[in-house]
Structure formats: structure tokens, C-alpha cells
Coordinates of C-alpha atoms and ligand atoms in Angstrom, one line a residue:
X1 CA 13.8 30.0 21.6
X2 CA 13.8 26.1 20.2
X3 CA 14.5 23.3 22.9
X4 CA 16.6 20.4 22.4
X5 CA 14.5 18.2 25.4
X6 CA 11.6 16.9 24.7
X7 CA 8.7 14.9 25.6
X8 CA 8.1 13.0 22.7
X9 CA 10.2 13.5 19.2
X10 CA 8.4 11.5 16.4
X11 CA 10.6 11.2 13.4
X12 CA 8.8 11.4 9.8
X13 CA 5.1 13.8 9.2
X14 CA 3.6 11.3 7.0
X15 CA 0.3 10.5 7.1
X16 CA 0.9 7.9 10.2
X17 CA 3.2 10.4 11.7
X18 CA 1.1 13.6 11.9
X19 CA -2.4 11.3 13.4
X20 CA 0.6 10.5 16.4
X21 CA 1.3 13.8 16.5
X22 CA -2.1 15.3 16.6
X23 CA -3.5 12.7 19.0
X24 CA -0.2 13.2 21.9
X25 CA -0.6 16.2 21.4
X26 CA -4.5 16.8 22.5
X27 CA -4.7 14.3 24.9
X28 CA -1.1 15.6 25.9
X29 CA -1.5 19.3 26.2
X30 CA 1.0 20.0 28.5
X31 CA 3.4 17.8 26.6
X32 CA 6.1 19.3 24.5
X33 CA 5.4 17.2 21.0
X34 CA 7.9 17.6 18.2
X35 CA 7.5 15.7 14.3
X36 CA 10.6 15.4 12.5
X37 CA 11.1 15.5 9.1
X38 CA 13.5 15.1 6.3
X39 CA 11.7 16.2 4.1
X40 CA 12.1 20.7 3.1
X41 CA 8.2 19.9 2.0
X42 CA 5.6 17.9 4.3
X43 CA 3.7 15.4 2.7
X44 CA 4.4 14.5 -0.6
X45 CA 2.7 10.8 -0.3
X46 CA -0.6 12.5 0.5
X47 CA -0.6 15.0 -1.9
X48 CA 1.0 11.8 -4.5
X49 CA -2.2 9.3 -3.7
X50 CA -4.9 8.2 -5.3
X51 CA -3.6 10.3 -8.5
X52 CA -3.8 13.5 -6.2
X53 CA -7.5 13.1 -4.9
X54 CA -6.1 11.4 -1.9
X55 CA -8.5 8.5 -1.1
X56 CA -8.3 8.3 2.4
X57 CA -10.0 5.5 3.5
X58 CA -12.8 2.8 2.5
X59 CA -15.8 1.9 3.4
X60 CA -15.5 -1.0 5.1
X61 CA -11.9 -1.8 6.4
X62 CA -10.7 -5.5 7.6
X63 CA -7.8 -6.8 8.1
X64 CA -8.3 -8.5 5.1
X65 CA -7.3 -6.7 2.6
X66 CA -4.1 -6.3 4.8
X67 CA -1.1 -8.5 4.5
X68 CA 2.4 -9.4 5.9
X69 CA 1.7 -9.7 9.6
X70 CA -1.2 -12.0 10.9
X71 CA -5.3 -11.1 9.9
X72 CA -5.6 -11.0 14.2
X73 CA -2.7 -8.7 15.3
X74 CA -3.9 -6.1 12.3
X75 CA -7.2 -6.5 13.7
X76 CA -6.3 -5.8 17.3
X77 CA -5.1 -1.6 16.0
X78 CA -7.4 -1.0 13.0
X79 CA -10.8 -1.7 15.5
X80 CA -9.5 1.1 17.9
X81 CA -9.7 3.2 14.8
X82 CA -12.1 2.1 12.0
X83 CA -13.4 3.9 8.8
X84 CA -16.7 6.2 10.5
X85 CA -14.0 7.8 13.1
X86 CA -11.6 8.8 10.4
X87 CA -14.9 9.7 8.3
X88 CA -15.5 12.0 11.8
X89 CA -11.7 12.7 12.2
X90 CA -12.0 15.0 8.7
X91 CA -15.4 16.1 9.3
X92 CA -14.4 18.1 12.8
X93 CA -11.4 19.5 10.9
X94 CA -14.0 20.8 8.4
X95 CA -13.1 18.0 5.4
X96 CA -16.7 16.5 4.4
X97 CA -15.3 12.9 2.9
X98 CA -17.1 11.0 -0.8
X99 CA -17.9 7.3 -1.1
X100 CA -17.4 6.4 -4.6
X101 CA -18.5 2.9 -5.5
X102 CA -15.9 1.1 -5.2
X103 CA -16.3 1.6 -2.1
X104 CA -13.0 4.1 -1.8
X105 CA -13.6 7.8 0.5
X106 CA -12.1 10.7 -0.7
X107 CA -12.5 14.2 -0.3
X108 CA -15.4 16.2 -1.8
X109 CA -13.1 18.9 -2.5
X110 CA -11.3 16.4 -4.9
X111 CA -7.9 17.4 -3.7
X112 CA -5.3 15.8 -1.8
X113 CA -4.6 19.3 -0.6
X114 CA -7.2 19.4 1.3
X115 CA -6.4 16.1 3.2
X116 CA -2.8 17.0 4.5
X117 CA -4.2 21.0 5.2
X118 CA -6.2 20.0 7.3
X119 CA -3.6 17.2 9.0
X120 CA -1.6 20.1 9.3
X121 CA -3.9 22.8 10.9
X122 CA -4.9 19.6 13.3
X123 CA -1.4 19.9 14.1
X124 CA -0.3 23.0 14.5
X125 CA -3.6 23.8 16.7
X126 CA -2.9 21.1 19.1
X127 CA 0.6 22.4 19.7
X128 CA 2.7 20.7 18.1
X129 CA 6.8 21.5 17.3
X130 CA 7.5 21.1 13.4
X131 CA 11.2 20.6 12.9
X132 CA 12.0 20.3 9.3
X133 CA 13.6 20.0 6.7
X134 CA 15.6 17.6 9.7
X135 CA 16.7 14.1 8.5
X136 CA 17.4 11.9 11.5
X137 CA 20.7 9.9 11.3
X138 CA 20.9 8.2 14.1
X139 CA 18.8 7.3 17.6
X140 CA 20.2 5.8 20.5
X141 CA 18.7 4.6 23.7
X142 CA 21.0 6.2 27.1
X143 CA 19.0 5.3 30.1
X144 CA 15.5 6.2 30.5
X145 CA 15.7 8.5 27.7
X146 CA 16.7 8.6 23.7
X147 CA 19.1 11.3 22.0
X148 CA 18.2 11.6 18.5
X149 CA 20.7 13.4 15.8
X150 CA 21.6 14.6 12.5
X151 CA 23.2 17.5 10.8
X152 CA 21.2 20.0 12.1
X153 CA 21.9 19.0 16.2
X154 CA 21.0 16.9 18.5
X155 CA 17.7 16.4 20.5
X156 CA 17.0 14.8 23.5
X157 CA 13.3 13.1 23.5
X158 CA 12.2 11.4 26.7
X159 CA 9.8 8.5 23.7
X160 CA 10.0 8.8 20.2
X161 CA 8.0 7.5 17.7
X162 CA 9.7 5.9 14.5
X163 CA 7.0 6.5 11.3
X164 CA 9.6 7.1 8.5
X165 CA 7.2 5.0 5.9
X166 CA 9.7 2.1 3.8
X167 CA 11.0 2.3 1.6
X168 CA 8.5 3.4 -1.2
X169 CA 9.3 6.1 -3.6
X170 CA 12.5 7.1 -2.0
X171 CA 12.9 10.6 -3.8
X172 CA 9.8 11.4 -1.0
X173 CA 12.2 11.3 1.8
X174 CA 10.9 7.5 2.6
X175 CA 14.2 5.5 1.6
X176 CA 14.6 2.9 4.2
X177 CA 16.6 4.5 6.5
X178 CA 13.5 3.9 9.3
X179 CA 14.9 0.3 9.6
X180 CA 18.3 0.7 9.7
X181 CA 17.2 2.9 13.5
X182 CA 14.6 0.5 14.0
X183 CA 17.3 -2.4 13.8
X184 CA 20.0 -0.2 16.0
X185 CA 16.8 -0.1 18.6
X186 CA 16.7 -4.0 18.7
X187 CA 13.8 -4.9 16.6
X188 CA 14.1 -7.8 13.6
X189 CA 12.7 -7.2 10.4
X190 CA 11.1 -10.2 8.1
X191 CA 13.5 -12.0 6.1
X192 CA 11.4 -10.4 3.4
X193 CA 11.3 -6.3 2.4
X194 CA 10.4 -5.9 -1.4
X195 CA 8.2 -3.2 -3.3
X196 CA 4.3 -3.6 -2.9
X197 CA 1.5 -2.3 -4.9
X198 CA 3.9 -2.3 -7.4
X199 CA 3.5 -2.7 -11.9
X200 CA 5.1 -5.8 -12.9
X201 CA 7.1 -6.2 -16.9
X202 CA 6.6 -8.4 -19.4
X203 CA 10.1 -9.6 -21.9
X204 CA 10.4 -6.5 -24.2
X205 CA 9.3 -8.0 -27.3
X206 CA 6.5 -9.9 -25.5
X207 CA 3.6 -10.0 -28.0
X208 CA 1.5 -8.0 -25.8
X209 CA 3.3 -4.5 -25.6
X210 CA 2.1 -3.5 -29.1
X211 CA -1.4 -3.0 -27.0
X212 CA 0.3 -0.9 -24.8
X213 CA -2.2 2.0 -23.6
X214 CA -5.1 -0.3 -23.6
X215 CA -7.6 -0.4 -20.2
X216 CA -9.7 -3.2 -20.1
X217 CA -10.9 -5.1 -16.4
X218 CA -9.2 -8.4 -16.8
X219 CA -8.9 -11.4 -13.4
X220 CA -5.5 -12.2 -12.5
X221 CA -4.7 -15.2 -10.8
X222 CA -2.3 -16.8 -8.8
X223 CA -1.1 -20.0 -8.9
X224 CA 1.0 -22.6 -7.2
X225 CA 3.8 -24.4 -8.4
X226 CA 1.0 -27.2 -7.8
X227 CA -1.6 -25.6 -9.2
X228 CA -3.4 -24.4 -6.1
X229 CA -5.4 -21.1 -7.1
X230 CA -3.9 -18.6 -4.1
X231 CA -5.7 -15.5 -5.0
X232 CA -7.6 -13.9 -8.0
X233 CA -8.4 -10.1 -8.0
X234 CA -10.7 -8.8 -10.9
X235 CA -10.1 -4.7 -11.7
X236 CA -9.1 -2.4 -14.5
X237 CA -6.4 -4.1 -16.5
X238 CA -3.4 -2.0 -17.9
X239 CA -1.1 -2.9 -21.0
X240 CA 1.8 -0.5 -21.5
X241 CA 4.9 -0.3 -23.4
X242 CA 6.9 -2.3 -20.2
X243 CA 4.3 -4.5 -19.2
X244 CA 1.2 -4.1 -16.7
X245 CA -0.2 -1.9 -14.6
X246 CA -3.5 -0.5 -13.6
X247 CA -5.6 -2.3 -10.3
X248 CA -6.0 -5.8 -10.4
X249 CA -2.1 -5.8 -11.3
X250 CA -1.1 -3.5 -8.4
X251 CA -3.3 -5.9 -6.1
X252 CA -1.6 -8.7 -7.6
X253 CA 1.4 -7.8 -7.2
X254 CA 3.3 -8.3 -3.3
X255 CA 1.1 -11.7 -3.7
X256 CA 3.0 -12.7 -6.9
X257 CA 6.8 -11.4 -5.8
X258 CA 6.0 -13.0 -2.7
X259 CA 5.0 -16.9 -3.1
X260 CA 7.9 -16.5 -6.4
X261 CA 10.4 -15.9 -4.0
X262 CA 9.4 -19.3 -2.2
X263 CA 8.6 -20.8 -4.8
X264 CA 9.3 -20.1 -8.6
X265 CA 7.2 -22.4 -9.8
X266 CA 4.5 -20.2 -8.8
X267 CA 2.1 -19.0 -12.1
X268 CA 0.6 -16.0 -12.3
X269 CA -3.0 -16.4 -15.2
X270 CA -5.0 -13.8 -17.0
X271 CA -8.2 -13.9 -18.5
X272 CA -9.7 -10.8 -21.1
X273 CA -12.8 -11.5 -20.8
X274 CA -13.5 -12.2 -17.2
X275 CA -17.4 -12.4 -17.3
X276 CA -17.1 -15.2 -18.7
X277 CA -15.0 -19.0 -17.1
X278 CA -12.8 -21.6 -20.0
X279 CA -15.7 -23.5 -19.8
X280 CA -18.2 -21.0 -21.7
X281 CA -15.3 -20.2 -23.7
X282 CA -14.8 -23.2 -24.8
X283 CA -18.4 -23.5 -25.3
X284 CA -19.1 -20.3 -27.4
X285 CA -15.7 -21.8 -29.2
X286 CA -18.1 -24.4 -30.1
X287 CA -20.9 -23.1 -30.9
X288 CA -19.9 -20.8 -33.7
X289 CA -20.1 -22.7 -36.3
X290 CA -19.3 -21.4 -39.5
X291 CA -19.1 -17.2 -37.9
X292 CA -14.8 -16.5 -37.9
X293 CA -13.4 -16.6 -34.0
X294 CA -12.7 -13.7 -34.3
X295 CA -16.1 -12.5 -34.3
X296 CA -16.1 -13.6 -31.4
X297 CA -12.9 -12.0 -29.5
X298 CA -14.2 -8.5 -30.7
X299 CA -17.5 -9.4 -28.9
X300 CA -16.1 -9.1 -25.7
X301 CA -12.1 -7.1 -26.4
X302 CA -11.2 -4.1 -28.6
X303 CA -10.1 -5.1 -32.3
X304 CA -6.2 -4.5 -31.7
X305 CA -5.9 -7.0 -29.3
X306 CA -8.9 -9.7 -30.7
X307 CA -6.6 -10.0 -33.7
X308 CA -3.5 -9.9 -32.1
X309 CA -4.8 -12.6 -30.0
X310 CA -5.8 -14.1 -32.6
X311 CA -2.6 -13.8 -34.6
X312 CA -0.9 -15.5 -31.9
X313 CA -2.0 -19.3 -33.2
X314 CA -1.8 -20.3 -36.5
X315 CA -5.7 -20.6 -36.9
X316 CA -6.8 -19.5 -40.5
X317 CA -10.1 -20.6 -40.9
X318 CA -13.5 -21.3 -39.0
X319 CA -13.3 -24.7 -38.7
X320 CA -10.8 -24.9 -35.7
X321 CA -9.2 -27.9 -34.8
X322 CA -9.3 -29.3 -30.9
X323 CA -5.7 -28.4 -30.2
X324 CA -6.5 -24.3 -31.7
X325 CA -9.3 -24.6 -29.6
X326 CA -7.7 -25.2 -26.4
X327 CA -4.9 -23.2 -28.0
X328 CA -7.0 -20.4 -28.0
X329 CA -8.9 -21.1 -24.7
X330 CA -5.9 -20.6 -22.7
X331 CA -4.5 -17.6 -24.8
X332 CA -7.9 -15.4 -23.9
X333 CA -8.8 -16.7 -20.8
X334 CA -6.0 -18.4 -18.4
X335 CA -2.9 -17.1 -20.5
X336 CA 0.2 -17.4 -17.9
X337 CA 1.9 -14.3 -18.1
X338 CA 6.3 -14.3 -18.4
X339 CA 6.0 -12.0 -15.8
X340 CA 10.3 -10.7 -16.1
X341 CA 10.1 -8.5 -12.7
X342 CA 8.7 -5.6 -11.6
X343 CA 8.7 -1.9 -11.8
X344 CA 10.8 -1.2 -8.4
X345 CA 10.4 0.6 -5.0
X346 CA 10.1 4.2 -7.4
X347 CA 7.0 2.9 -8.8
X348 CA 5.4 1.1 -6.1
X349 CA 3.3 2.2 -3.7
X350 CA 3.8 0.1 -0.9
X351 CA 6.6 -1.4 0.7
X352 CA 5.8 -4.7 2.1
X353 CA 7.1 -6.3 4.8
X354 CA 9.1 -4.2 8.0
X355 CA 9.0 -4.3 12.0
X356 CA 7.0 -8.0 12.8
X357 CA 3.6 -6.3 15.2
X358 CA 5.2 -9.3 16.9
X359 CA 7.6 -7.0 18.1
X360 CA 5.2 -4.4 19.9
X361 CA 2.4 -3.7 22.5
X362 CA -0.5 -3.5 19.9
X363 CA -2.9 -2.1 22.8
X364 CA 0.1 0.8 22.4
X365 CA 2.6 0.3 19.3
X366 CA 5.0 0.7 22.3
X367 CA 7.7 -1.0 21.1
X368 CA 8.6 -4.7 23.5
X369 CA 12.6 -4.8 22.6
X370 CA 12.7 -1.0 23.6
X371 CA 10.6 0.8 25.9
X372 CA 9.7 4.5 25.2
X373 CA 9.5 3.9 21.1
X374 CA 6.8 3.0 19.6
X375 CA 6.2 2.0 15.5
X376 CA 3.4 3.3 13.1
X377 CA 2.7 3.5 9.7
X378 CA 4.1 1.6 6.9
X379 CA 7.3 0.9 8.8
X380 CA 4.9 -1.9 10.5
X381 CA 5.1 -5.2 8.9
X382 CA 1.6 -3.6 7.5
X383 CA 0.4 -3.4 3.6
X384 CA -2.4 -2.6 2.3
X385 CA -4.5 -3.5 -1.4
X386 CA -5.8 -0.8 -3.2
X387 CA -8.5 1.2 -2.1
X388 CA -7.6 3.8 0.9
X389 CA -6.3 0.6 3.2
X390 CA -2.9 2.0 3.6
X391 CA -4.3 5.3 4.8
X392 CA -6.1 3.4 7.2
X393 CA -3.5 2.1 8.4
X394 CA -1.3 4.7 9.1
X395 CA -4.8 6.9 10.8
X396 CA -5.4 3.8 13.4
X397 CA -1.9 3.1 14.0
X398 CA -1.1 7.0 15.0
X399 CA -4.1 7.1 16.7
X400 CA -3.4 4.5 18.8
X401 CA 0.5 5.2 19.3
X402 CA -0.7 9.1 20.4
X403 CA -2.9 7.8 22.5
X404 CA -0.9 6.1 25.0
X405 CA 2.6 7.3 24.0
X406 CA 2.5 10.0 26.6
X407 CA 0.4 8.7 29.4
X408 CA 3.6 7.6 31.1
X409 CA 5.3 11.2 31.4
X410 CA 1.6 12.9 32.6
X411 CA 3.2 13.9 35.5
X412 CA 6.5 15.6 35.0
X413 CA 6.5 16.9 31.3
X414 CA 9.8 19.1 30.0
X415 CA 7.8 21.8 29.2
Ligands
LIG501 C1 1.7 6.9 -6.0 C2 1.4 6.8 -4.4 C3 0.1 6.3 -4.5 C4 -0.8 6.0 -2.7 N1 -2.3 6.4 -2.9 C5 -2.4 6.2 -1.8 C6 -4.1 6.3 -1.8 O1 -5.0 6.6 -2.5 N2 -4.5 5.5 -0.5 C7 -3.9 4.3 0.4 O2 -4.5 4.3 1.2 N3 -2.4 4.9 0.2 C8 -2.3 5.1 -0.3 N4 -0.9 5.3 -0.5 C9 0.5 4.5 0.2 C10 0.2 5.6 1.6 O3 0.9 6.7 0.7 C11 1.2 5.1 2.7 O4 0.9 3.5 3.2 C12 1.5 5.5 3.6 O5 1.5 7.0 3.3 C13 2.1 5.6 4.8 O6 2.6 6.3 5.4 P1 4.1 6.9 6.9 O7 3.7 7.8 7.1 O8 3.6 5.6 7.4 O9 5.0 7.2 5.5 P2 5.1 8.0 4.8 O10 4.3 8.9 4.2 O11 6.2 7.7 3.2 O12 5.7 8.9 5.7 C14 7.1 9.0 5.8 C15 7.9 9.9 6.2 O13 9.0 10.0 6.7 C16 10.1 11.0 6.8 N5 11.0 10.3 7.4 C17 11.7 9.4 6.5 N6 12.9 8.5 7.2 C18 12.9 9.9 7.8 C19 14.1 10.0 8.8 N7 15.5 9.2 8.8 N8 14.1 11.5 9.7 C20 13.5 11.7 9.0 N9 12.1 11.9 8.2 C21 12.5 10.8 7.3 C22 9.5 11.4 5.4 O14 10.1 12.7 5.0 C23 8.3 11.3 5.5 O15 8.0 12.4 5.5 C24 0.0 6.1 -1.7 C25 1.5 5.7 -2.4 C26 1.5 6.0 -3.2 C27 3.1 6.1 -3.4

């Protein structure tokens, strides 16, 4: 019979919720651990991750790969469950991970399904009680227990974990309702919540849209209004019909959107030939002699791009004026991208902002505002770069919460 009074209720069966449930149930097999999710099919985000291959973690995970809360706060959680423990955890479930040249780790099957199945199996073996589709509408603390409700009924729990994710890909089930639940239980949210790891848009008629489909390595540099370089990312960059995407763009997006919010004079520039500095490119132009500048561009860029970039200038022959030379140097190596916006939550891999880590006890991830409540995963004010960092945060935060949540309940279980 389905019990509606349980020890631990975890809201959200994504990466962080599954990990929390597995460790909570393993550590205290006597306790009744329930995992609720609004989705009919579990693990939507795990299945789409890494282009369907699931980039599980990165060989080197440090807090420097994350933004949001302070590095010190993030590191306190990360160090409790590092990348080697992730590798070992999956190995114990029969899943081998392989490291690629980029440092990213994927299952050797190249299938995200392997990761989801391993997590679901580990949770079933540990006796986690899955309840879905059961979307949670409200969570209320009454005396020493929580009352959880939805259109499916009511559940009473002694401890609750919010693992509802952020707002990215709302149709996957992570539609931001977790923020309302956290606020209702006494938490604040960062003043900013915005899409991160998100493609950026350019004005519709921008000349670059003619290069839609071209992918090339490029350096994106973020500059403050006072001309201080804030971030640079060099990686594959994809020009699309709407603007720009690819790892370099996704990585810089959260820093750009954050800085732009605070200072409208923030700029994003691109160097289409990352192996060459502006000065080196200018020298190369000066050294061309009677050769046409297009010959230099062709050495480094696809033909279509070389021609189009040159067409943006008034350069006609081989002889460049100083002004024309400067114009070409800027266009090729430090072009200020007129970003018009971003593609929004439907295309963002994560959400920046969330519940401040300062409101959680970082040894346990228990709320300082609402004892008995725990918060894990993307709902926290932590977002990582491309490379497996966001999942590593989900595994680590789930491990920390799962291993501590049952301790206070040890003597009296509802089972
Ligand atoms: C396209 C894409 C590709 C990605 N690729 C990678 C990658 O390769 N590597 C990487 O590290 N990261 C990747 N990420 C990011 C990663 O998927 C997330 O950081 C991670 O899934 C967050 O885990 P989570 O458990 O906190 O939240 P989620 O995975 O969002 O899970 C939250 C769960 O809570 C449920 N839920 C929400 N609200 C409620 C409610 N009110 N009641 C009940 N249930 C609810 C949802 O249905 C969902 O199942 C990718 C993201 C996207 C969108």
C-alpha cells in the first residue's frame, strides 16, 4: 500500500535528486525515501546531455569552472565528491567512463541512456520509492514535519529535499517552480536569474548571418565599460541564422549577460584567428607587399568568410591605407559583436542564480532558514562551464545531502 507518511521526500528526480535518493537510501536502508517527479518519463535532461552522449564529469573539476556563489563555498561541496569518485560510483554500477582529449568524460557506450539506467537501477536497488508523474505544487512546514501537495494528493515527510533544477528547457519539467517552493520555505533568491550556457543572438540583418553553418575556432573576449578584459574563451564557435553558438559562446554567455546587466557598456569581441594577436595580424598585413589582403585571410579562414569580411571594408586593391589596415585588424581580430539578446530558457543548458549557498549549511546542504529542508543541484546559485561541471555539481551536492539527511532520523523510521 502507498504510504503517505514518509521519512524523506525528494522533489525532483533529475541528476541531483537521483543522487540524493541513492545515497540517502543506501546510508539508512531502514528509512522510507520517496522520490517525486512531475515528469511521466524520468531523466529528460540526462538523456539530451552532451548531444545524447552525456558528459558526466570532467577530469579536472575545480570551483574555477563555476560561477554564482563564491569559489570557496562551491569548493566546500565539490571536494566531498570529486571526479574520481564519480568515475568509481559509475564503475560500481557497471558503467565505464572514458576521457576525451578535451578532458570531458563520457560513458564508453556513448549513450546517455547508460547513465540514466545506471542511476535508476542504483535507486531501485537501494529501495527508493519512485512516485511519478506527481508534480509538487506546495511544500509547507508544519511543526516538525513537511506537508507536500499536488493534484495527486498529500504526502507528509520528516525531511524534504528540493532538487527541482532551474528553468532551462522548461518542457523537461524544470520550469522554475522550485524557486517558488524554496521562497515559500523562507529562502531568498539571488537578485538575478538568467539563462546560462545559452546561444547569443545578432540583429537579423547582420552580415555574419550569411555565414550560417560555419564552425571555426575563435576567441571571445569580454570587456568592461572601462576596457578591462573580464573573460576570454577560445573554442569552437558556430555561426547560425540567429547569431552565435558553440562552446565558446555558451561559456561566455553567462558572464556577458551578467556583466551587461550591471554595465550596459560591456562589450564582447571576437578574434576569428585565435592563434594570431591583433598586433601579429597587423604585422602580417604590413608584410604582404604586393599581395592582396584576401590571400592572408584565406590562409586562416574559410573562403566564404574571408570574402565576406573583406566586403565589409572599402578595401579594393593591395595597397591599404593606415585606416583600412586598422579596419581589417579590428574586423578580424577584435570585432565588437552587436549582441541583440540570447535564445532564452528553451535553449539554455542551465540557469544562473538561485538559492544563495550562504543560506545552506555547506557540510550537509541543510537549509539554515528551514531546518529539515535540503537544497541540491541547479536550484542552488551555482552554474558551471561546458565540460561536465554541471553534472559534477549535481552528483556532489546530491552525495552531500544524501549522506547527511537521514542521520537525525536514525532511531525512528516511518517504515
Ligand atoms: C541540452 C542540455 C545539455 C546538457 N548537457 C550537459 C552535459 O553534457 N554535462 C553537464 O554536466 N551538464 C549538462 N547539462 C546541464 C545539466 O543537465 C543540469 O545541470 C543538470 O541536469 C541539473 O540537475 P538537477 O537535478 O539539479 O535538475 P534537473 O535535471 O533539471 O532535474 C529536475 C527534476 O525536477 C523535476 N521537477 C521540477 N519541478 C518539479 C515539481 N514542482 N514537482 C515535481 N518534480 C519537479 C523535473 O521534472 C526534473 O526531473 C545540459 C543541459 C541541457 C539542457
